[in-house]
PDB file of C-alpha atoms and ligand atoms in Angstrom:
ATOM      1  CA  MET A  25     -25.808  40.484 -36.695  1.00 92.00           C
ATOM      2  CA  TYR A  26     -24.606  43.908 -37.761  1.00 98.00           C
ATOM      3  CA  ARG A  27     -22.274  44.169 -40.721  1.00 98.00           C
ATOM      4  CA  ILE A  28     -19.977  47.082 -41.457  1.00 99.00           C
ATOM      5  CA  ALA A  29     -19.139  47.544 -45.135  1.00 99.00           C
ATOM      6  CA  PRO A  30     -16.375  50.105 -45.690  1.00 99.00           C
ATOM      7  CA  SER A  31     -16.677  51.846 -49.056  1.00 98.00           C
ATOM      8  CA  ILE A  32     -13.322  51.833 -50.816  1.00 98.00           C
ATOM      9  CA  LEU A  33     -14.430  54.952 -52.701  1.00 98.00           C
ATOM     10  CA  SER A  34     -12.607  56.917 -49.990  1.00 98.00           C
ATOM     11  CA  ALA A  35      -9.567  54.611 -49.873  1.00 98.00           C
ATOM     12  CA  ASP A  36      -6.177  55.376 -51.434  1.00 98.00           C
ATOM     13  CA  PHE A  37      -6.702  54.181 -55.028  1.00 98.00           C
ATOM     14  CA  ALA A  38      -2.939  53.943 -55.531  1.00 98.00           C
ATOM     15  CA  ALA A  39      -2.781  51.269 -52.841  1.00 98.00           C
ATOM     16  CA  LEU A  40      -6.138  49.536 -53.138  1.00 98.00           C
ATOM     17  CA  GLY A  41      -5.059  45.978 -52.317  1.00 98.00           C
ATOM     18  CA  ASN A  42      -3.319  47.101 -49.150  1.00 98.00           C
ATOM     19  CA  GLU A  43      -6.268  49.303 -48.222  1.00 98.00           C
ATOM     20  CA  VAL A  44      -8.668  46.357 -48.573  1.00 98.00           C
ATOM     21  CA  ARG A  45      -6.455  44.162 -46.399  1.00 98.00           C
ATOM     22  CA  ALA A  46      -6.006  46.917 -43.827  1.00 98.00           C
ATOM     23  CA  VAL A  47      -9.707  47.578 -43.460  1.00 98.00           C
ATOM     24  CA  ILE A  48     -10.447  43.838 -43.220  1.00 99.00           C
ATOM     25  CA  ASP A  49      -7.790  43.513 -40.508  1.00 98.00           C
ATOM     26  CA  ALA A  50      -9.540  46.430 -38.809  1.00 98.00           C
ATOM     27  CA  GLY A  51     -12.783  44.438 -38.690  1.00 98.00           C
ATOM     28  CA  ALA A  52     -14.673  45.096 -41.943  1.00 99.00           C
ATOM     29  CA  ASP A  53     -17.396  42.508 -42.617  1.00 98.00           C
ATOM     30  CA  TRP A  54     -17.925  43.320 -46.306  1.00 99.00           C
ATOM     31  CA  ILE A  55     -16.016  45.394 -48.857  1.00 99.00           C
ATOM     32  CA  HIS A  56     -18.339  47.925 -50.506  1.00 99.00           C
ATOM     33  CA  PHE A  57     -17.351  48.689 -54.104  1.00 99.00           C
ATOM     34  CA  ASP A  58     -18.934  51.782 -55.693  1.00 98.00           C
ATOM     35  CA  VAL A  59     -19.255  51.684 -59.473  1.00 99.00           C
ATOM     36  CA  MET A  60     -20.089  55.027 -61.125  1.00 98.00           C
ATOM     37  CA  ASP A  61     -20.423  55.516 -64.871  1.00 98.00           C
ATOM     38  CA  ASN A  62     -20.639  59.300 -65.445  1.00 98.00           C
ATOM     39  CA  HIS A  63     -24.107  58.687 -66.840  1.00 98.00           C
ATOM     40  CA  TYR A  64     -26.382  57.425 -64.078  1.00 98.00           C
ATOM     41  CA  VAL A  65     -24.341  59.537 -61.644  1.00 98.00           C
ATOM     42  CA  PRO A  66     -22.016  62.467 -62.403  1.00 98.00           C
ATOM     43  CA  ASN A  67     -18.821  60.683 -61.416  1.00 98.00           C
ATOM     44  CA  LEU A  68     -16.601  57.944 -62.794  1.00 98.00           C
ATOM     45  CA  THR A  69     -14.925  55.303 -60.648  1.00 98.00           C
ATOM     46  CA  ILE A  70     -13.809  51.713 -61.051  1.00 98.00           C
ATOM     47  CA  GLY A  71     -14.760  48.761 -63.209  1.00 98.00           C
ATOM     48  CA  PRO A  72     -14.661  44.953 -63.304  1.00 98.00           C
ATOM     49  CA  ALA A  73     -10.868  44.811 -63.808  1.00 98.00           C
ATOM     50  CA  VAL A  74     -10.361  46.565 -60.484  1.00 98.00           C
ATOM     51  CA  ALA A  75     -12.874  44.244 -58.798  1.00 98.00           C
ATOM     52  CA  ALA A  76     -10.945  41.238 -60.115  1.00 98.00           C
ATOM     53  CA  ALA A  77      -7.682  42.781 -58.888  1.00 98.00           C
ATOM     54  CA  ILE A  78      -8.893  43.311 -55.334  1.00 98.00           C
ATOM     55  CA  LYS A  79     -10.843  40.041 -55.061  1.00 98.00           C
ATOM     56  CA  PRO A  80      -7.783  38.029 -53.863  1.00 98.00           C
ATOM     57  CA  HIS A  81      -7.376  40.599 -51.071  1.00 98.00           C
ATOM     58  CA  CYS A  82     -10.961  40.086 -49.844  1.00 98.00           C
ATOM     59  CA  VAL A  83     -10.018  37.576 -47.188  1.00 98.00           C
ATOM     60  CA  THR A  84      -9.258  37.752 -43.460  1.00 98.00           C
ATOM     61  CA  SER A  85      -5.757  37.068 -42.168  1.00 96.00           C
ATOM     62  CA  ASP A  86      -6.960  33.588 -41.133  1.00 96.00           C
ATOM     63  CA  GLY A  87      -8.302  32.826 -44.595  1.00 97.00           C
ATOM     64  CA  LYS A  88     -12.030  33.580 -44.275  1.00 98.00           C
ATOM     65  CA  PRO A  89     -13.524  35.132 -47.414  1.00 98.00           C
ATOM     66  CA  VAL A  90     -14.955  38.645 -47.056  1.00 99.00           C
ATOM     67  CA  PRO A  91     -17.899  39.363 -49.378  1.00 99.00           C
ATOM     68  CA  LEU A  92     -17.356  41.852 -52.192  1.00 99.00           C
ATOM     69  CA  ASP A  93     -20.442  44.086 -52.214  1.00 99.00           C
ATOM     70  CA  VAL A  94     -20.725  45.762 -55.621  1.00 99.00           C
ATOM     71  CA  HIS A  95     -23.014  48.804 -55.768  1.00 99.00           C
ATOM     72  CA  LEU A  96     -23.774  49.581 -59.406  1.00 99.00           C
ATOM     73  CA  MET A  97     -24.548  53.236 -60.100  1.00 99.00           C
ATOM     74  CA  VAL A  98     -24.686  52.572 -63.838  1.00 98.00           C
ATOM     75  CA  GLN A  99     -27.256  52.662 -66.625  1.00 98.00           C
ATOM     76  CA  PRO A 100     -27.965  50.241 -68.217  1.00 98.00           C
ATOM     77  CA  VAL A 101     -27.187  47.504 -65.696  1.00 98.00           C
ATOM     78  CA  ASP A 102     -27.322  44.005 -67.193  1.00 98.00           C
ATOM     79  CA  ALA A 103     -24.038  43.673 -69.083  1.00 98.00           C
ATOM     80  CA  LEU A 104     -22.021  45.221 -66.269  1.00 98.00           C
ATOM     81  CA  ALA A 105     -23.758  43.079 -63.655  1.00 98.00           C
ATOM     82  CA  VAL A 106     -22.584  39.978 -65.501  1.00 98.00           C
ATOM     83  CA  ALA A 107     -19.077  41.416 -65.860  1.00 99.00           C
ATOM     84  CA  PHE A 108     -18.871  42.101 -62.119  1.00 99.00           C
ATOM     85  CA  ALA A 109     -20.192  38.647 -61.283  1.00 99.00           C
ATOM     86  CA  LYS A 110     -17.421  37.153 -63.410  1.00 98.00           C
ATOM     87  CA  ALA A 111     -14.917  39.488 -61.721  1.00 98.00           C
ATOM     88  CA  GLY A 112     -15.769  38.033 -58.302  1.00 98.00           C
ATOM     89  CA  ALA A 113     -18.659  40.039 -56.865  1.00 99.00           C
ATOM     90  CA  ASP A 114     -20.570  38.220 -54.134  1.00 99.00           C
ATOM     91  CA  LEU A 115     -23.414  40.715 -53.889  1.00 99.00           C
ATOM     92  CA  ILE A 116     -24.595  43.025 -56.646  1.00 99.00           C
ATOM     93  CA  THR A 117     -27.032  45.862 -56.053  1.00 99.00           C
ATOM     94  CA  PHE A 118     -28.481  48.165 -58.687  1.00 99.00           C
ATOM     95  CA  HIS A 119     -30.864  51.099 -58.924  1.00 98.00           C
ATOM     96  CA  PRO A 120     -34.240  49.915 -60.323  1.00 98.00           C
ATOM     97  CA  ASP A 121     -34.703  53.251 -62.108  1.00 98.00           C
ATOM     98  CA  ALA A 122     -31.549  52.484 -64.112  1.00 98.00           C
ATOM     99  CA  GLU A 123     -32.822  49.336 -65.825  1.00 97.00           C
ATOM    100  CA  THR A 124     -36.045  48.708 -67.716  1.00 96.00           C
ATOM    101  CA  HIS A 125     -36.759  45.118 -66.659  1.00 98.00           C
ATOM    102  CA  VAL A 126     -35.986  44.985 -62.974  1.00 98.00           C
ATOM    103  CA  ASP A 127     -37.315  41.488 -62.343  1.00 98.00           C
ATOM    104  CA  ARG A 128     -35.187  40.110 -65.156  1.00 98.00           C
ATOM    105  CA  THR A 129     -32.059  41.864 -63.883  1.00 98.00           C
ATOM    106  CA  LEU A 130     -32.542  40.472 -60.374  1.00 98.00           C
ATOM    107  CA  GLN A 131     -32.850  36.990 -61.837  1.00 98.00           C
ATOM    108  CA  LEU A 132     -29.832  37.552 -64.063  1.00 98.00           C
ATOM    109  CA  ILE A 133     -27.678  38.453 -61.045  1.00 99.00           C
ATOM    110  CA  ARG A 134     -28.906  35.405 -59.112  1.00 98.00           C
ATOM    111  CA  ASP A 135     -28.288  33.165 -62.103  1.00 98.00           C
ATOM    112  CA  GLN A 136     -24.661  34.314 -61.946  1.00 98.00           C
ATOM    113  CA  GLY A 137     -24.468  32.914 -58.404  1.00 98.00           C
ATOM    114  CA  CYS A 138     -24.536  36.297 -56.669  1.00 99.00           C
ATOM    115  CA  GLN A 139     -26.908  37.765 -54.140  1.00 98.00           C
ATOM    116  CA  ALA A 140     -29.047  40.459 -55.719  1.00 99.00           C
ATOM    117  CA  GLY A 141     -30.269  43.751 -54.326  1.00 98.00           C
ATOM    118  CA  LEU A 142     -32.172  46.897 -55.153  1.00 99.00           C
ATOM    119  CA  VAL A 143     -30.970  50.393 -54.263  1.00 99.00           C
ATOM    120  CA  PHE A 144     -33.409  53.195 -53.500  1.00 99.00           C
ATOM    121  CA  ASN A 145     -32.370  56.831 -53.837  1.00 98.00           C
ATOM    122  CA  PRO A 146     -33.627  59.251 -51.171  1.00 98.00           C
ATOM    123  CA  ALA A 147     -36.637  60.342 -53.258  1.00 98.00           C
ATOM    124  CA  MET A 148     -37.524  56.858 -54.573  1.00 98.00           C
ATOM    125  CA  PRO A 149     -40.558  55.041 -53.175  1.00 98.00           C
ATOM    126  CA  LEU A 150     -40.203  51.411 -52.094  1.00 98.00           C
ATOM    127  CA  ASP A 151     -43.377  50.314 -53.898  1.00 97.00           C
ATOM    128  CA  ILE A 152     -41.812  47.989 -56.424  1.00 97.00           C
ATOM    129  CA  LEU A 153     -40.384  45.841 -53.627  1.00 98.00           C
ATOM    130  CA  GLU A 154     -43.827  44.321 -53.177  1.00 96.00           C
ATOM    131  CA  TRP A 155     -43.632  42.716 -56.609  1.00 97.00           C
ATOM    132  CA  VAL A 156     -40.064  41.432 -56.638  1.00 98.00           C
ATOM    133  CA  ILE A 157     -39.245  40.821 -52.983  1.00 98.00           C
ATOM    134  CA  ASP A 158     -38.959  37.050 -53.539  1.00 98.00           C
ATOM    135  CA  LYS A 159     -35.947  37.697 -55.772  1.00 98.00           C
ATOM    136  CA  VAL A 160     -34.293  40.267 -53.473  1.00 98.00           C
ATOM    137  CA  ASP A 161     -31.492  39.369 -51.049  1.00 98.00           C
ATOM    138  CA  ILE A 162     -30.515  42.933 -50.068  1.00 98.00           C
ATOM    139  CA  VAL A 163     -32.392  46.204 -49.836  1.00 99.00           C
ATOM    140  CA  LEU A 164     -29.990  49.151 -49.970  1.00 99.00           C
ATOM    141  CA  LEU A 165     -31.314  52.554 -48.944  1.00 99.00           C
ATOM    142  CA  MET A 166     -29.314  55.573 -50.058  1.00 99.00           C
ATOM    143  CA  SER A 167     -29.025  58.123 -47.270  1.00 99.00           C
ATOM    144  CA  VAL A 168     -27.319  60.576 -49.673  1.00 99.00           C
ATOM    145  CA  ASN A 169     -27.841  61.226 -53.365  1.00 98.00           C
ATOM    146  CA  PRO A 170     -25.458  58.830 -55.099  1.00 98.00           C
ATOM    147  CA  GLY A 171     -22.307  59.988 -56.805  1.00 98.00           C
ATOM    148  CA  PHE A 172     -19.893  61.148 -54.149  1.00 98.00           C
ATOM    149  CA  GLY A 173     -18.450  60.164 -50.796  1.00 98.00           C
ATOM    150  CA  GLY A 174     -18.346  62.528 -47.860  1.00 98.00           C
ATOM    151  CA  GLN A 175     -21.920  63.880 -48.031  1.00 98.00           C
ATOM    152  CA  SER A 176     -24.262  64.425 -45.083  1.00 98.00           C
ATOM    153  CA  PHE A 177     -26.852  61.847 -44.025  1.00 99.00           C
ATOM    154  CA  ILE A 178     -30.380  62.775 -45.162  1.00 98.00           C
ATOM    155  CA  ASP A 179     -32.692  62.527 -42.142  1.00 98.00           C
ATOM    156  CA  SER A 180     -35.780  61.271 -44.011  1.00 98.00           C
ATOM    157  CA  THR A 181     -33.893  57.972 -44.355  1.00 98.00           C
ATOM    158  CA  TYR A 182     -34.680  57.013 -40.752  1.00 98.00           C
ATOM    159  CA  LYS A 183     -38.389  56.763 -41.519  1.00 98.00           C
ATOM    160  CA  LYS A 184     -37.683  54.880 -44.739  1.00 98.00           C
ATOM    161  CA  ILE A 185     -35.534  52.354 -42.875  1.00 99.00           C
ATOM    162  CA  GLU A 186     -38.458  51.671 -40.540  1.00 98.00           C
ATOM    163  CA  VAL A 187     -40.781  51.101 -43.502  1.00 98.00           C
ATOM    164  CA  ALA A 188     -38.274  48.826 -45.271  1.00 98.00           C
ATOM    165  CA  ARG A 189     -37.724  46.867 -42.038  1.00 98.00           C
ATOM    166  CA  LYS A 190     -41.439  46.088 -41.844  1.00 98.00           C
ATOM    167  CA  ILE A 191     -41.566  44.973 -45.487  1.00 98.00           C
ATOM    168  CA  ILE A 192     -38.573  42.685 -44.944  1.00 98.00           C
ATOM    169  CA  ASP A 193     -39.863  41.229 -41.675  1.00 98.00           C
ATOM    170  CA  GLN A 194     -43.166  40.340 -43.318  1.00 98.00           C
ATOM    171  CA  THR A 195     -41.330  38.084 -45.771  1.00 98.00           C
ATOM    172  CA  GLY A 196     -39.760  35.987 -43.025  1.00 97.00           C
ATOM    173  CA  ARG A 197     -36.696  35.721 -45.242  1.00 97.00           C
ATOM    174  CA  ASP A 198     -33.117  36.680 -44.442  1.00 97.00           C
ATOM    175  CA  ILE A 199     -32.956  39.897 -46.483  1.00 98.00           C
ATOM    176  CA  ARG A 200     -30.281  42.374 -45.457  1.00 98.00           C
ATOM    177  CA  LEU A 201     -31.185  46.026 -44.953  1.00 99.00           C
ATOM    178  CA  GLU A 202     -28.149  48.108 -45.898  1.00 99.00           C
ATOM    179  CA  VAL A 203     -27.828  51.895 -45.641  1.00 99.00           C
ATOM    180  CA  ASP A 204     -25.289  53.926 -47.619  1.00 99.00           C
ATOM    181  CA  GLY A 205     -24.103  57.510 -47.235  1.00 98.00           C
ATOM    182  CA  GLY A 206     -23.093  59.817 -44.421  1.00 98.00           C
ATOM    183  CA  ILE A 207     -22.825  57.083 -41.793  1.00 98.00           C
ATOM    184  CA  LYS A 208     -20.462  58.044 -38.978  1.00 98.00           C
ATOM    185  CA  VAL A 209     -19.577  56.894 -35.471  1.00 98.00           C
ATOM    186  CA  ASP A 210     -22.082  59.354 -34.026  1.00 98.00           C
ATOM    187  CA  ASN A 211     -25.169  58.394 -36.072  1.00 98.00           C
ATOM    188  CA  ILE A 212     -24.720  54.656 -36.710  1.00 98.00           C
ATOM    189  CA  ALA A 213     -26.635  53.647 -33.573  1.00 98.00           C
ATOM    190  CA  LYS A 214     -29.646  55.667 -34.691  1.00 98.00           C
ATOM    191  CA  VAL A 215     -29.486  54.024 -38.141  1.00 99.00           C
ATOM    192  CA  ALA A 216     -29.372  50.609 -36.454  1.00 98.00           C
ATOM    193  CA  ALA A 217     -32.229  51.505 -34.106  1.00 98.00           C
ATOM    194  CA  ALA A 218     -34.392  52.371 -37.105  1.00 98.00           C
ATOM    195  CA  GLY A 219     -33.888  48.812 -38.361  1.00 98.00           C
ATOM    196  CA  ALA A 220     -30.781  48.676 -40.564  1.00 99.00           C
ATOM    197  CA  ASP A 221     -28.394  45.739 -40.184  1.00 98.00           C
ATOM    198  CA  THR A 222     -25.647  46.578 -42.699  1.00 99.00           C
ATOM    199  CA  PHE A 223     -23.793  49.886 -42.784  1.00 99.00           C
ATOM    200  CA  VAL A 224     -21.712  51.366 -45.582  1.00 99.00           C
ATOM    201  CA  ALA A 225     -19.129  53.886 -44.408  1.00 99.00           C
ATOM    202  CA  GLY A 226     -16.500  55.449 -46.638  1.00 98.00           C
ATOM    203  CA  SER A 227     -15.095  58.753 -45.477  1.00 98.00           C
ATOM    204  CA  ALA A 228     -15.823  58.004 -41.801  1.00 99.00           C
ATOM    205  CA  ILE A 229     -13.321  55.127 -41.944  1.00 99.00           C
ATOM    206  CA  PHE A 230     -10.809  55.905 -44.683  1.00 98.00           C
ATOM    207  CA  ASN A 231     -10.351  59.568 -43.752  1.00 98.00           C
ATOM    208  CA  GLU A 232      -9.117  58.540 -40.302  1.00 98.00           C
ATOM    209  CA  PRO A 233      -5.652  57.136 -39.631  1.00 98.00           C
ATOM    210  CA  ASP A 234      -6.826  54.242 -37.445  1.00 98.00           C
ATOM    211  CA  TYR A 235      -9.511  52.207 -39.247  1.00 99.00           C
ATOM    212  CA  ALA A 236      -9.934  49.757 -36.357  1.00 99.00           C
ATOM    213  CA  ALA A 237     -10.599  52.584 -33.919  1.00 98.00           C
ATOM    214  CA  VAL A 238     -13.474  53.823 -36.091  1.00 99.00           C
ATOM    215  CA  ILE A 239     -14.983  50.359 -36.657  1.00 99.00           C
ATOM    216  CA  ASP A 240     -14.661  49.485 -32.961  1.00 98.00           C
ATOM    217  CA  ALA A 241     -16.338  52.762 -32.004  1.00 98.00           C
ATOM    218  CA  MET A 242     -19.175  52.058 -34.459  1.00 98.00           C
ATOM    219  CA  ARG A 243     -19.744  48.591 -32.983  1.00 98.00           C
ATOM    220  CA  ALA A 244     -19.554  49.943 -29.434  1.00 98.00           C
ATOM    221  CA  ASN A 245     -22.197  52.565 -30.219  1.00 98.00           C
ATOM    222  CA  MET A 246     -24.495  49.890 -31.675  1.00 98.00           C
ATOM    223  CA  ALA A 247     -23.993  47.464 -28.795  1.00 97.00           C
ATOM    224  CA  ASN A 248     -27.005  48.693 -26.832  1.00 90.00           C
ATOM    225  CA  VAL A 249     -29.436  49.140 -29.724  1.00 95.00           C
TER     226      VAL A 249
HETATM  227  C1  LIG B 302     -22.209  57.258 -52.746  1.00 61.45           C
HETATM  228  C2  LIG B 302     -21.655  55.877 -52.517  1.00 61.45           C
HETATM  229  C3  LIG B 302     -21.302  55.592 -51.111  1.00 61.45           C
HETATM  230  C4  LIG B 302     -20.215  56.448 -50.563  1.00 61.45           C
HETATM  231  C5  LIG B 302     -20.369  56.531 -49.093  1.00 61.45           C
HETATM  232  O1  LIG B 302     -22.723  57.368 -54.030  1.00 61.45           O
HETATM  233  O2  LIG B 302     -22.595  54.909 -52.915  1.00 61.45           O
HETATM  234  O3  LIG B 302     -20.999  54.228 -50.924  1.00 61.45           O
HETATM  235  O4  LIG B 302     -18.944  56.002 -50.865  1.00 61.45           O
HETATM  236  O5  LIG B 302     -19.426  57.415 -48.628  1.00 61.45           O
HETATM  237  P1  LIG B 302     -19.566  58.167 -47.239  1.00 61.45           P
HETATM  238  O6  LIG B 302     -19.603  57.127 -46.172  1.00 61.45           O
HETATM  239  O7  LIG B 302     -18.355  59.018 -47.202  1.00 61.45           O
HETATM  240  O8  LIG B 302     -20.848  58.968 -47.289  1.00 61.45           O
HETATM  241 ZN1  LIG B 303     -22.309  52.732 -52.306  1.00 61.45          ZN
END
């Protein structure tokens, strides 16, 4: 089952609650929440207070909860991971190069009752997955260098998705393979064909007037993968 996770990084920050509701009404499966600290990445975004404020809006019009997918681009990770768990995150992903004791951080996130994931930048190898895969619920591959919305998809990601897909399939576990950055209506099918099942899209959705039209077009393009 494919999941589309709009990144609210490209939403109207002055109207975030309404934006979250609008994109859920338009068919979003998850809400992707990009946390940047002006240290791990050269940009500064939103913190746990904003996550707590939008959490009540993460629900469909018929009352079904929509997971809040928190992508931590911060260093160090642990204290903020706990803060976001308490703020209502359902999934928390972090960059393994941003924390010294990756295994411990994965366990910490799970102990908070959240699903835990690792994020791999375009130049990062997947090697460490072998040693912690039993504590991983999500693998998130960056298809841009983190820090900004609206960048172009880096083509080497296709090959990396294929490699990650094999690693995940060998576990036999239900681990999601999410891809983040530069995903548009016209490349999402290729990303899915490579083996991804969860798709972050910020500018492709929020820079268009009709969010449902974009999400519908994405699903239509993936229908025959
Ligand atoms: C980049 C963020 C992405 C970003 C995606 O550092 O992690 O989630 O918002 O934006 P688009 O879809 O515009 O590339
Ligand atoms: Zn992200």
